[in-house]
PDB file of C-alpha atoms in Angstrom:
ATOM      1  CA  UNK A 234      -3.475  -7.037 -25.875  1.00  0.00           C
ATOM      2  CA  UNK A 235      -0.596  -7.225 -22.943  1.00  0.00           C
ATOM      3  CA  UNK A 236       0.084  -3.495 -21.251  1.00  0.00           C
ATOM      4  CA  UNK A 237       3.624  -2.477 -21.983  1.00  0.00           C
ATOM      5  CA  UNK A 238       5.284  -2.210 -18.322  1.00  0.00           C
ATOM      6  CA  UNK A 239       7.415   0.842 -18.005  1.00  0.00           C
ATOM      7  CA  UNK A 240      10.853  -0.137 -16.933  1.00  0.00           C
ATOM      8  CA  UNK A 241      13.091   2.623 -14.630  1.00  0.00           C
ATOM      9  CA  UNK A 242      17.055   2.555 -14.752  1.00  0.00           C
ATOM     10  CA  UNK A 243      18.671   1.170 -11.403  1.00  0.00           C
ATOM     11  CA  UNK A 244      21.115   3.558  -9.674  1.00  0.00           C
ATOM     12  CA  UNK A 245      23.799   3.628  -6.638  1.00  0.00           C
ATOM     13  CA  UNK A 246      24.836   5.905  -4.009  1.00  0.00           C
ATOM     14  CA  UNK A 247      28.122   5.515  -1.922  1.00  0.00           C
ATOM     15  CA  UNK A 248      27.183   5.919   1.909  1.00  0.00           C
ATOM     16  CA  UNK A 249      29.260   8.481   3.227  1.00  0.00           C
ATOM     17  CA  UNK A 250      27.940   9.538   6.930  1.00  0.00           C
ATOM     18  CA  UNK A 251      27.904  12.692   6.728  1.00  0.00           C
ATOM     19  CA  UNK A 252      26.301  13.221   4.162  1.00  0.00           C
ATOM     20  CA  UNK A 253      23.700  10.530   4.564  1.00  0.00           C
ATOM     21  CA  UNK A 254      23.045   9.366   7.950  1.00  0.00           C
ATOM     22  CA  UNK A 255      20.127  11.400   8.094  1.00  0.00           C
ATOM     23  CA  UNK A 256      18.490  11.558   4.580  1.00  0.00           C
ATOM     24  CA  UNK A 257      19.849  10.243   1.028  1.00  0.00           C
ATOM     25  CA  UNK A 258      20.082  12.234  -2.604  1.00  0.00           C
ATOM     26  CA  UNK A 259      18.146  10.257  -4.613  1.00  0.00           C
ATOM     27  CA  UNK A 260      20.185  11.059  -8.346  1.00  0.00           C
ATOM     28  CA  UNK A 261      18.477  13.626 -10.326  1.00  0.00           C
ATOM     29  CA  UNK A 262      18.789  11.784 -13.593  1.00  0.00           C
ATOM     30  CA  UNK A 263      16.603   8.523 -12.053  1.00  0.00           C
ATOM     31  CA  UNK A 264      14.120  11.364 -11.072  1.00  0.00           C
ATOM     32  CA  UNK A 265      13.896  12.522 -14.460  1.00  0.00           C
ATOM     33  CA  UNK A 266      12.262   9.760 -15.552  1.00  0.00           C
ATOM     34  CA  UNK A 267       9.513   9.798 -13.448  1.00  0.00           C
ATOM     35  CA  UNK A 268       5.998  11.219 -14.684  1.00  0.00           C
ATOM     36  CA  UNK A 269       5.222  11.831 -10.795  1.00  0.00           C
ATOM     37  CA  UNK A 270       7.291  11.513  -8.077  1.00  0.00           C
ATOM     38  CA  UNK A 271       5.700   9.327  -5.271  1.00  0.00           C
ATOM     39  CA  UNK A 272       5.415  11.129  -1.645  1.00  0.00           C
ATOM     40  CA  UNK A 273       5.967   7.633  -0.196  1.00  0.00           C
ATOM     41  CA  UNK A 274       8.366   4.979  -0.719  1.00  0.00           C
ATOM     42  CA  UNK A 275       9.409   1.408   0.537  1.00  0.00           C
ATOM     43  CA  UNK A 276      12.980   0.387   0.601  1.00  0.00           C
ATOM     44  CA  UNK A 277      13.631  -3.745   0.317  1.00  0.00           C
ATOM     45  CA  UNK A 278      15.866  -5.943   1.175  1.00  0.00           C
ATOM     46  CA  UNK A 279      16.881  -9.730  -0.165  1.00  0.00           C
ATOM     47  CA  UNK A 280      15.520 -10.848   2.938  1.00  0.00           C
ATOM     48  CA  UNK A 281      12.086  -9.046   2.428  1.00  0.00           C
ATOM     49  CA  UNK A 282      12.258  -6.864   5.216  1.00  0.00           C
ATOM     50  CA  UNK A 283      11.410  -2.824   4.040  1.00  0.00           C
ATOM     51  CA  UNK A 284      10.837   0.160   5.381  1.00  0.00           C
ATOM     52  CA  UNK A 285       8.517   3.175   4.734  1.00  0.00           C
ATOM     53  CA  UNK A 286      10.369   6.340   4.137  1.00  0.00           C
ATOM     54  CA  UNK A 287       8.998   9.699   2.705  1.00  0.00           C
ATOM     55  CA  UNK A 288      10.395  11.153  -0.662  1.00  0.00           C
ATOM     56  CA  UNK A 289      10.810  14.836  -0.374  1.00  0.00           C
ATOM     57  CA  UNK A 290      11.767  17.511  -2.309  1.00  0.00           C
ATOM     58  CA  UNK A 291      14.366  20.216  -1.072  1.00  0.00           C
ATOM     59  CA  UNK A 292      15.213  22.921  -4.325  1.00  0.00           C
ATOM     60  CA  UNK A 293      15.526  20.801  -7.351  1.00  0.00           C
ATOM     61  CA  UNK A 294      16.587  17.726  -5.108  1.00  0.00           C
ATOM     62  CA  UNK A 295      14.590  15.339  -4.451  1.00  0.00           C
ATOM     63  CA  UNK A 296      15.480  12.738  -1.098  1.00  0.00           C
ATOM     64  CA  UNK A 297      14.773   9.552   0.984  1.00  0.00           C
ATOM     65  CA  UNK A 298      13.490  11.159   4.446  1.00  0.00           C
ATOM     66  CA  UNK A 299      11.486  10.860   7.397  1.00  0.00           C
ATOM     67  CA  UNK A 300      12.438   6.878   7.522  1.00  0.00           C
ATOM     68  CA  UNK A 301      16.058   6.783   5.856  1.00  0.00           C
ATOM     69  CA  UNK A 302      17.514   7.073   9.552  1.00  0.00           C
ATOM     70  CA  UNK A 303      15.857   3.658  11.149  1.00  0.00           C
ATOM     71  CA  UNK A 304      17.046   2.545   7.570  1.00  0.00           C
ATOM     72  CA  UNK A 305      20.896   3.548   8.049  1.00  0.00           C
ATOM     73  CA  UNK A 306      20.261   2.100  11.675  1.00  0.00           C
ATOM     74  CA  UNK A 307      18.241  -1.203  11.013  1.00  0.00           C
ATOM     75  CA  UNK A 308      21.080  -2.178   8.190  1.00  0.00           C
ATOM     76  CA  UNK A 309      24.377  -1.033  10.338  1.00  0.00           C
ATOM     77  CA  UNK A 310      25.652   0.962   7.269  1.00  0.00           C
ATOM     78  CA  UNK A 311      28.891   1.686   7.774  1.00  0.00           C
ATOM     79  CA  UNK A 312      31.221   4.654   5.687  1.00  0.00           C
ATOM     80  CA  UNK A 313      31.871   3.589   2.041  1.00  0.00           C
ATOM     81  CA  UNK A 314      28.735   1.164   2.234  1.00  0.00           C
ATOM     82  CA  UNK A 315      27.629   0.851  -1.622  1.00  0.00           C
ATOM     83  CA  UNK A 316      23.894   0.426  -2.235  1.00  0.00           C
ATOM     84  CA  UNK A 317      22.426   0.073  -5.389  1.00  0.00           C
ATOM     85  CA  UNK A 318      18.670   0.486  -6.130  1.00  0.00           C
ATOM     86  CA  UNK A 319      16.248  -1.294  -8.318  1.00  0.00           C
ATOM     87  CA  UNK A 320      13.010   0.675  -8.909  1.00  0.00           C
ATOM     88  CA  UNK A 321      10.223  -2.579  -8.871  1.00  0.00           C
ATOM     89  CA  UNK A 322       7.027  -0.530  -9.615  1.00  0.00           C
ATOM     90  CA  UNK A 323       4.418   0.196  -6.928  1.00  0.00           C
ATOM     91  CA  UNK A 324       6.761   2.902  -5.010  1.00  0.00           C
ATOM     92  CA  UNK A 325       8.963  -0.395  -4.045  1.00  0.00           C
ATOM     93  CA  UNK A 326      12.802   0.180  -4.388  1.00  0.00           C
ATOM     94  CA  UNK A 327      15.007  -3.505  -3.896  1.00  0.00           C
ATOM     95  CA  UNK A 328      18.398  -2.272  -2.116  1.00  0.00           C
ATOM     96  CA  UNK A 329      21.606  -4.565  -2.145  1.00  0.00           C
ATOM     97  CA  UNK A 330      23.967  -3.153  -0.127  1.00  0.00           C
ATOM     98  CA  UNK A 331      27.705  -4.031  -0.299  1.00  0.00           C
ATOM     99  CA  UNK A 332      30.581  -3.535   1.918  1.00  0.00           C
ATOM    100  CA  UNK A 333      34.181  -2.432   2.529  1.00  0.00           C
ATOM    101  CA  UNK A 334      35.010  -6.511   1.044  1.00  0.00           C
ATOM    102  CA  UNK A 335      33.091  -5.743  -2.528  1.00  0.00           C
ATOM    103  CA  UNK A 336      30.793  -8.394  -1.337  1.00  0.00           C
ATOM    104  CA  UNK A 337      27.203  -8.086  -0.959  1.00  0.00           C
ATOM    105  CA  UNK A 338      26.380  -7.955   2.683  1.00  0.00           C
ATOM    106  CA  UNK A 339      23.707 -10.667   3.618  1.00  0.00           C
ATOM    107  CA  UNK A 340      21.799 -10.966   6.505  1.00  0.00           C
ATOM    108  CA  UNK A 341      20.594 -14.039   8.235  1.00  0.00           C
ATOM    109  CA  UNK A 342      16.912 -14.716   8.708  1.00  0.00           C
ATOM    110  CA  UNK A 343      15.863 -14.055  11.945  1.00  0.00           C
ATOM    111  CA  UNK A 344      14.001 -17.738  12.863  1.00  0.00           C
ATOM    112  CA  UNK A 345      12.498 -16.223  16.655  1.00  0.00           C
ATOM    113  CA  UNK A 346      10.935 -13.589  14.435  1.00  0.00           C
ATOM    114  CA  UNK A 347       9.195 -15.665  12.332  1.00  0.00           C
ATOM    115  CA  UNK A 348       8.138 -17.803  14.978  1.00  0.00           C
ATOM    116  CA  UNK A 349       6.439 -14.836  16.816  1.00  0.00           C
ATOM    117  CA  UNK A 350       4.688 -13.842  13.328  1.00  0.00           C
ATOM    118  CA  UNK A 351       3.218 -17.087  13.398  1.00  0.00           C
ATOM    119  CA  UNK A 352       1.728 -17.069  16.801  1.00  0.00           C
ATOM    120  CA  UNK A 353       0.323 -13.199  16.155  1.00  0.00           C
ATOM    121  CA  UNK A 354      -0.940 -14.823  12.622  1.00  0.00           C
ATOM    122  CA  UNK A 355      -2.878 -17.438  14.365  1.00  0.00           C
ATOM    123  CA  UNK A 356      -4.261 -14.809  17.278  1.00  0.00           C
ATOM    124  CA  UNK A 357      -5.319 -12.316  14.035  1.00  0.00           C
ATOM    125  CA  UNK A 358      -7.080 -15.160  12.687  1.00  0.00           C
ATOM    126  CA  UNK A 359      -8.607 -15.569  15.720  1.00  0.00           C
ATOM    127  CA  UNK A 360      -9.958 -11.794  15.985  1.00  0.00           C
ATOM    128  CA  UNK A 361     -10.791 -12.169  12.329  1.00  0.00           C
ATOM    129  CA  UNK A 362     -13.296 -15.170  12.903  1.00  0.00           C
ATOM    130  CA  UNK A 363     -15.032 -13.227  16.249  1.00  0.00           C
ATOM    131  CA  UNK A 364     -15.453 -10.151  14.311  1.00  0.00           C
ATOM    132  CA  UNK A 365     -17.234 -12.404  11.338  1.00  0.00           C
ATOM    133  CA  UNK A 366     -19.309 -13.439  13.546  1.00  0.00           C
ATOM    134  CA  UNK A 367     -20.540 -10.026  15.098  1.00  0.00           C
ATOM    135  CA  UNK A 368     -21.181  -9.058  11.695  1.00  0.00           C
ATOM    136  CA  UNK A 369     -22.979 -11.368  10.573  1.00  0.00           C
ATOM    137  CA  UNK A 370     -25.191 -10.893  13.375  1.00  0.00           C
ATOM    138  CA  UNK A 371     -25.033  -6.773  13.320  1.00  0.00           C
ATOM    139  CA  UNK A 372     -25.836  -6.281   9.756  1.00  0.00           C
ATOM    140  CA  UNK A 373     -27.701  -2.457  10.876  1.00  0.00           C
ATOM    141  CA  UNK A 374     -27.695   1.047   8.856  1.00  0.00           C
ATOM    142  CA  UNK A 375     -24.735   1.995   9.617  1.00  0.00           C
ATOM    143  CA  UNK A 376     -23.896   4.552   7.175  1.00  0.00           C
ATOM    144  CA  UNK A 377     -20.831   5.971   8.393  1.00  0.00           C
ATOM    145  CA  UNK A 378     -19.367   4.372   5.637  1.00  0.00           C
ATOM    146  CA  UNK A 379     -15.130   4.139   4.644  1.00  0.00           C
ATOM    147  CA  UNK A 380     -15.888   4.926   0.931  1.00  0.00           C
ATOM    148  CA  UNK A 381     -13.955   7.718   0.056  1.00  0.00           C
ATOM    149  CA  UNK A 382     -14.747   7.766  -3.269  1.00  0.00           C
ATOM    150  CA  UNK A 383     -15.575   5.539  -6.281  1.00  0.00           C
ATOM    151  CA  UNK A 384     -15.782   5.968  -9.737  1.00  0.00           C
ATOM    152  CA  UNK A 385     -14.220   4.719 -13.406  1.00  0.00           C
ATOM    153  CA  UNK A 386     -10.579   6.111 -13.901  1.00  0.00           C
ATOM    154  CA  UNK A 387     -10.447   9.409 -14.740  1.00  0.00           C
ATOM    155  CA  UNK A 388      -7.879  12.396 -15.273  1.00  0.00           C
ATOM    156  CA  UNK A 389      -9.799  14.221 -12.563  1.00  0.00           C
ATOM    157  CA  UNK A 390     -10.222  13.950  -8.699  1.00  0.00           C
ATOM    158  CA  UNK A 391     -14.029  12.888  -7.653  1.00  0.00           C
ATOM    159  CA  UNK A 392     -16.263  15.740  -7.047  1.00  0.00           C
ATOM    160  CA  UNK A 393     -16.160  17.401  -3.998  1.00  0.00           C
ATOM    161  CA  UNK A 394     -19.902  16.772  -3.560  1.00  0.00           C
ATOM    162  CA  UNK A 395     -19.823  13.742  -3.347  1.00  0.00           C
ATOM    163  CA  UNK A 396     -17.327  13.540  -0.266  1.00  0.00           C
ATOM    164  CA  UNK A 397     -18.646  16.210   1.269  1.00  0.00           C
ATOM    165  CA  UNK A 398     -21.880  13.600   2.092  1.00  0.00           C
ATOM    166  CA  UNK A 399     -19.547  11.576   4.339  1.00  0.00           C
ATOM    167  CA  UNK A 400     -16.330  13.772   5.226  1.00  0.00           C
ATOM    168  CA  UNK A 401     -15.384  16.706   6.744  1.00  0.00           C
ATOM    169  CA  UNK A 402     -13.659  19.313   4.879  1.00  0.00           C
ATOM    170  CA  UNK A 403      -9.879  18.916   6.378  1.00  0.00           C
ATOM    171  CA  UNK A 404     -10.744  14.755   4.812  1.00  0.00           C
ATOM    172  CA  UNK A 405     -11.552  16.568   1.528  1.00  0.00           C
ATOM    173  CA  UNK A 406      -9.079  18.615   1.278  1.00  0.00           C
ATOM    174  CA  UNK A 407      -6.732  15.127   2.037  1.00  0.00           C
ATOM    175  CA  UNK A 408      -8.772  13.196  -0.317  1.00  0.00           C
ATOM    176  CA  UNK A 409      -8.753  15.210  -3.507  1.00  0.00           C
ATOM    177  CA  UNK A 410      -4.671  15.348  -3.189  1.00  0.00           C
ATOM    178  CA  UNK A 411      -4.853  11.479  -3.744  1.00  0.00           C
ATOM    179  CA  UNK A 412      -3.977  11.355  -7.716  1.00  0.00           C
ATOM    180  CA  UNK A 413      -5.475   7.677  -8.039  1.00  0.00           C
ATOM    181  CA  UNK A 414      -3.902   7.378 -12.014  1.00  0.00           C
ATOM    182  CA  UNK A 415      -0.178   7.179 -10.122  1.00  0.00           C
ATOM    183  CA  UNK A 416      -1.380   3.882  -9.115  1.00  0.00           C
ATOM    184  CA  UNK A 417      -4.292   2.003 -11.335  1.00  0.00           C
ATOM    185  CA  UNK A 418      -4.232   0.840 -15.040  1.00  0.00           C
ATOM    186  CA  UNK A 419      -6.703   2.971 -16.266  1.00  0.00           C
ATOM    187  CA  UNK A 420      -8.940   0.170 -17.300  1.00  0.00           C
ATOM    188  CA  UNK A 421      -9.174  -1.741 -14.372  1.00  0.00           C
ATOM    189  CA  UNK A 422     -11.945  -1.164 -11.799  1.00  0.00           C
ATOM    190  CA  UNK A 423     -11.258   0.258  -8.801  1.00  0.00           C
ATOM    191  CA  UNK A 424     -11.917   2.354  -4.848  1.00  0.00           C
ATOM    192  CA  UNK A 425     -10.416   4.368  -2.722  1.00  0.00           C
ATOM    193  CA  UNK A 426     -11.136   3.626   0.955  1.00  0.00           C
ATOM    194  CA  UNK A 427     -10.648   4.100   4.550  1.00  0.00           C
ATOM    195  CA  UNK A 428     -10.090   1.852   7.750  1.00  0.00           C
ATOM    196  CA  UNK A 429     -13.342   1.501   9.170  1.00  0.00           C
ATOM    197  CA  UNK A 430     -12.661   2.469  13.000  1.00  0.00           C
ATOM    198  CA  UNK A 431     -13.993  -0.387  15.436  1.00  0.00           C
ATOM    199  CA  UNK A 432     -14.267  -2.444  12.253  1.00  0.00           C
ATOM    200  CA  UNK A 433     -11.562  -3.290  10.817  1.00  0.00           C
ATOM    201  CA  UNK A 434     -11.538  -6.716   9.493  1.00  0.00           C
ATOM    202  CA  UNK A 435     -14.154  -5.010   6.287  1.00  0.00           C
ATOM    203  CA  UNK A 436     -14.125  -2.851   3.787  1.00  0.00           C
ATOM    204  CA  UNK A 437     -17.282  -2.271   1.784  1.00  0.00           C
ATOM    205  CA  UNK A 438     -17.323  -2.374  -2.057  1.00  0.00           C
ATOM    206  CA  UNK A 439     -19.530   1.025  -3.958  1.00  0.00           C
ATOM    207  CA  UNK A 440     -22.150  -0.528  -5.059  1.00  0.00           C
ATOM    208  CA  UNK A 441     -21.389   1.577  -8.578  1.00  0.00           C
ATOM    209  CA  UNK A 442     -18.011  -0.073  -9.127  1.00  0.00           C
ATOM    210  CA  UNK A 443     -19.464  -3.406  -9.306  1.00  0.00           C
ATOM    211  CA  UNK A 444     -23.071  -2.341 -11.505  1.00  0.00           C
ATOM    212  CA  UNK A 445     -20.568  -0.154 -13.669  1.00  0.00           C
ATOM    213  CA  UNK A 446     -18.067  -3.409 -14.408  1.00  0.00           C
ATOM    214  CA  UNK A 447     -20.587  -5.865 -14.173  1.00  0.00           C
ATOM    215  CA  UNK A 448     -18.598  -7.279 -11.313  1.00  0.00           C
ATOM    216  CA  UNK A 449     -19.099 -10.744 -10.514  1.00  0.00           C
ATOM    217  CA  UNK A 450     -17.112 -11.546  -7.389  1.00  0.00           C
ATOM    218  CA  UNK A 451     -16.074 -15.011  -6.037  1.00  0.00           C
ATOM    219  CA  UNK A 452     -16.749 -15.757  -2.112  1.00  0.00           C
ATOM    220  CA  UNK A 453     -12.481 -16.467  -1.507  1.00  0.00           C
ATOM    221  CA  UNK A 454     -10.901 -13.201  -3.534  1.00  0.00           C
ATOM    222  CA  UNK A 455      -6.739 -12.413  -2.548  1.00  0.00           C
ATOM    223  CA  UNK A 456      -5.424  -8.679  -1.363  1.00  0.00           C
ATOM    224  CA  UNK A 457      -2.128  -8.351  -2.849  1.00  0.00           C
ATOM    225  CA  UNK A 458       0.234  -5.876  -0.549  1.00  0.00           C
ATOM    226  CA  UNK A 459       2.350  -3.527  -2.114  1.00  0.00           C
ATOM    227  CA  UNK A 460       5.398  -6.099  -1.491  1.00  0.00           C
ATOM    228  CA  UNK A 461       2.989  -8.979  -3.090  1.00  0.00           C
ATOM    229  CA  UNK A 462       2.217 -11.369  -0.672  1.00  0.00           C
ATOM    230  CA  UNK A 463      -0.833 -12.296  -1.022  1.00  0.00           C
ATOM    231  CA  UNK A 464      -3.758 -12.596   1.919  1.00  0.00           C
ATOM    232  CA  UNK A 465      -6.471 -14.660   2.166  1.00  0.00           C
ATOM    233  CA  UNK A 466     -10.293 -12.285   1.489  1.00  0.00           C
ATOM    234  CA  UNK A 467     -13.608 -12.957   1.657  1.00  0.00           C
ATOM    235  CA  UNK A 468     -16.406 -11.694   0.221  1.00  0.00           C
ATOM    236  CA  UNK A 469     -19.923 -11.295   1.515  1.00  0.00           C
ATOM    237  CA  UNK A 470     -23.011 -10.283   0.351  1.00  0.00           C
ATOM    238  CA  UNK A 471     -25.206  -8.270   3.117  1.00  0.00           C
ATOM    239  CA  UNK A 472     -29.507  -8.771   3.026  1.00  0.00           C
ATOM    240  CA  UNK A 473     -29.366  -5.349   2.229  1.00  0.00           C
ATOM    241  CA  UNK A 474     -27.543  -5.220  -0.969  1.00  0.00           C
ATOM    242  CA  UNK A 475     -24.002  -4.283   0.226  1.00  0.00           C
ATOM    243  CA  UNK A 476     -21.108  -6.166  -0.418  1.00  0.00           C
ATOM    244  CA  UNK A 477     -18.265  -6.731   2.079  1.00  0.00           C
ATOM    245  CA  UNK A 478     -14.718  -7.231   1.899  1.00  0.00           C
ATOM    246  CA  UNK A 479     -13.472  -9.310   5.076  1.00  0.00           C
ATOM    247  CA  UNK A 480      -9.931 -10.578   5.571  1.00  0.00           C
ATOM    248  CA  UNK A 481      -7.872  -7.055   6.135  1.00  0.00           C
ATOM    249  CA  UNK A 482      -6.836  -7.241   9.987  1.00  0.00           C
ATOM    250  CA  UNK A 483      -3.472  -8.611   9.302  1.00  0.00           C
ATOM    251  CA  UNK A 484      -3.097  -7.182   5.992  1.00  0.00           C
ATOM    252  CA  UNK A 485      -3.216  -4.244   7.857  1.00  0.00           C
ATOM    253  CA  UNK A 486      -1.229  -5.040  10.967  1.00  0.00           C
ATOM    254  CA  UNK A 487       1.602  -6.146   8.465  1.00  0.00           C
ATOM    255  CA  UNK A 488       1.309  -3.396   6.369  1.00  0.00           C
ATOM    256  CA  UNK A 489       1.131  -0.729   9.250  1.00  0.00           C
ATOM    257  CA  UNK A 490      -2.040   0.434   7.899  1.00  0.00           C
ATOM    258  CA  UNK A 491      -3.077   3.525  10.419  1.00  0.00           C
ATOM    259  CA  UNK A 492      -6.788   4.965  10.807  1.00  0.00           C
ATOM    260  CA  UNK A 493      -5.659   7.770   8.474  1.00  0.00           C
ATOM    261  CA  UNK A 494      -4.680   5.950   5.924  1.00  0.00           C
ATOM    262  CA  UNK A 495      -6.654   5.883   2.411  1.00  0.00           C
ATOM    263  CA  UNK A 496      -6.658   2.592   0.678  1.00  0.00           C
ATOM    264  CA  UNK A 497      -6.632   1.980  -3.003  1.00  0.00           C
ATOM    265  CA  UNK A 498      -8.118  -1.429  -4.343  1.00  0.00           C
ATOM    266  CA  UNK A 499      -7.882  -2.379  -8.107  1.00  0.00           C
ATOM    267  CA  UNK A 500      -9.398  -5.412  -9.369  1.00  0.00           C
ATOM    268  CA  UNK A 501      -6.990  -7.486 -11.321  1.00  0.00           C
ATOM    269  CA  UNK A 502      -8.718  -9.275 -14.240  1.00  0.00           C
ATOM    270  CA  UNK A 503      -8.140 -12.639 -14.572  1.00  0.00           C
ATOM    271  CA  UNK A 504      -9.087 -15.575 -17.131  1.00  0.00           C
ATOM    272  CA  UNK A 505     -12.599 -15.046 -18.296  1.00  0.00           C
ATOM    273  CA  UNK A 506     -12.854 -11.279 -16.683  1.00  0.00           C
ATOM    274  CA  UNK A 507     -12.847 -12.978 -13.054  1.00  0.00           C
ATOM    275  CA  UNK A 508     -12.017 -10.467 -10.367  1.00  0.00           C
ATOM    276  CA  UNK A 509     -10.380 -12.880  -7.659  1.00  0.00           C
ATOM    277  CA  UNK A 510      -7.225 -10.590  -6.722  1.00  0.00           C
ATOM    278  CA  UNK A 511      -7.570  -6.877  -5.298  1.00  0.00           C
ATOM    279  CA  UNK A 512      -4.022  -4.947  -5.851  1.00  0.00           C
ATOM    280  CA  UNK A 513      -4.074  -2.845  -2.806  1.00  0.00           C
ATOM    281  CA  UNK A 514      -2.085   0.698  -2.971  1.00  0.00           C
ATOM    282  CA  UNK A 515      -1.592   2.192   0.454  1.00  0.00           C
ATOM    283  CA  UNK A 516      -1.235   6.038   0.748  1.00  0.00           C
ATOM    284  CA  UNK A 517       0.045   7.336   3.731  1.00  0.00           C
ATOM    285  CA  UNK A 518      -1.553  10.223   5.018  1.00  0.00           C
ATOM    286  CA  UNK A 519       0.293  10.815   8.285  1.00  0.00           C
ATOM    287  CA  UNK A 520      -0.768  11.194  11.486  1.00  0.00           C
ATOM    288  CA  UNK A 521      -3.780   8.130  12.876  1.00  0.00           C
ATOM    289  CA  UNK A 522      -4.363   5.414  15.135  1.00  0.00           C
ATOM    290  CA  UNK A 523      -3.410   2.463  13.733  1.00  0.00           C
TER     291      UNK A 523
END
C-alpha cells in the first residue's frame, strides 16, 4: 500500500529592496497549509546550490531570516526580481528567480569549484580510511555515546530519563523540542543522533532499533542528504555487539553539519524489507563546532 505524498501549492514574491533585502514574507495562505511550520529551511537553486535560512515568526507573519541576506547577496537580486517557490518536502524550497527581461535568470556552473570539491572529496576519503583504521583497532568502552534517543515513532518526545543517562540538562531541554513526527513516516524505523566529537566519520546504531525491526543491515548502506545526493556508508559490526555507521565525514562537511547538531536517520525500506538507504534529517540547533 503506497503512502499518499502531501503536495504544497507553489507561491511568488516580487523582490522589492526595501522590503526584502534583509528578510522575506513568506505568504500567509502557503503557511496555512502547513501542520507545523519548520524552524529551518533550505532555499535551491537549478544549479543545486542552497542555502540554510531560519523560518521565523514575527505576529501572525511568518519569514525567511537569519540566512535570506547571503541569499539576496549570493543571487545579485536586483529590484523587481520575481522568485517563485516550489515547496519539495524535507524543509527544501526550489527558487527560480526571474528578471527585469521576464526571463529566468540562469547561472553558469562554476567548473574551478567543482574541481576543488573533487580534490577535498579525495582528501575526505583519505581521513575517512585513517579513521577506519583507528577504529578498528580502538574498539574500547567508550560510552560517551551520540545516541540521543531511540525508540518506535510515537506522538510523544522520549522520556527524559532516559537522556538524562547521557546528557546534561541544557541537551535535554534541546532534545525534547526535537518533534521527530515532522520528519519520519511513522512506520519506518528510525534515531536521533549527535556528531560524535573526535569521531566523526561514525555514528552508532541503538541496539533497540535494530532488535525492535528485526533489522538486518547490509555492509555498503547509502545516507541520503536532505537535497538527495546520496553518500557512500558502511556498516560495521563491533566484537562487542555494537553496530557502526561509517561514511559521514563528508556528508557532514557538505552538509555543514556542526557539533550541535542532532541528526535524524530513517531507514528506507526497500524490496524484501532491506534497509540499504538511511534518509538523514538535519536539525539545526545553533551554536557548535563544526
Amino acid at each position: 500500500m503506497s503512502t499518499k505524498v502531501k503536495k504544497y501549492p507553489g507561491f511568488f514574491k516580487t523582490f522589492v529592496l526595501e522590503q526584502s533585502s534583509k528578510r522575506l514574507h513568506i505568504p500567509n495562505a502557503f503557511i496555512a497549509v502547513f501542520t507545523r511550520v519548520p524552524k529551518n529551511a533550505i532555499l535551491r537553486i537549478r544549479n543545486g546550490r542552497f542555502w540554510h535560512v531560519k523560518v521565523c515568526r514575527s505576529d501572525n507573519n511568518v519569514f525567511f531570516e537569519d540566512g535570506w541576506e547571503e541569499f539576496v547577496d549570493s543571487n545579485s537580486l536586483e529590484e523587481r526580481d520575481f522568485l517563485v517557490f516550489h515547496y519539495s518536502g524535507n524543509n527544501i524550497f526550489d527558487l527560480k528567480i526571474f528578471g527585469k527581461s521576464w526571463c529566468e535568470k540562469m547561472e553558469k556552473p562554476m567548473k574551478k569549484i567543482k574541481t576543488e570539491e573533487e580534490k577535498e572529496d579525495e582528501e575526505e576519503e583519505e581521513e575517512e580510511e585513517e579513521e577506519e583504521e583507528e577504529e578498528e583497532t580502538d574498539e574500547d568502552n567508550d560510552e560517551e555515546n551520540e545516541i540521543v534517543s531511540n525508540k518506535k515513532l510515537k506522538t510523544e518526545h522520549c522520556s527524559k530519563g532516559s537522556i538524562n543517562n547521557m546528557k546534561g540538562e541544557n541537551t535535554e531541554t534541546e532534545d525534547d523540542a526535537i518533534d521527530p513526527s515532522q520528519y519520519v513516516q511513522p512506520t519506518n524505523p528510525y534515531f536521533v543522533a549527535k556528531p560524535r566529537k573526535g569521531r566523526r566519520n561514525e555514528l552508532h546504531v541503538p541496539l533497540d532499533v535494530i532488535e525492535d525491526y528485526h533489522l538486518k543491515l547490509p555492509k555498503k548502506i547509502i545516507l541520503r542528504d536532505p537535497l538527495h545526493r546520496d553518500w557512500d556508508g558502511k556498516v560495521v559490526h563491533w566484537e562487542d555487539g555494537r553496530v557502526v555507521l561509517h561514511g559521514w565525514t563528508r556528508f557532514y562537511r557538505r552538509n555543514f553539519v556542526k557539533d550541535n547538531d542532532r541528526i535524524i536517520c530513517e531507514f528506507l525500506p526497500g524490496r524484501d524489507r532491506s534497509w540499504t538507504i538511511i534518509l538523514v534529517h538535519i536539525v539545526r540547533m545553533g551554536s557548535g563546532q563544526g
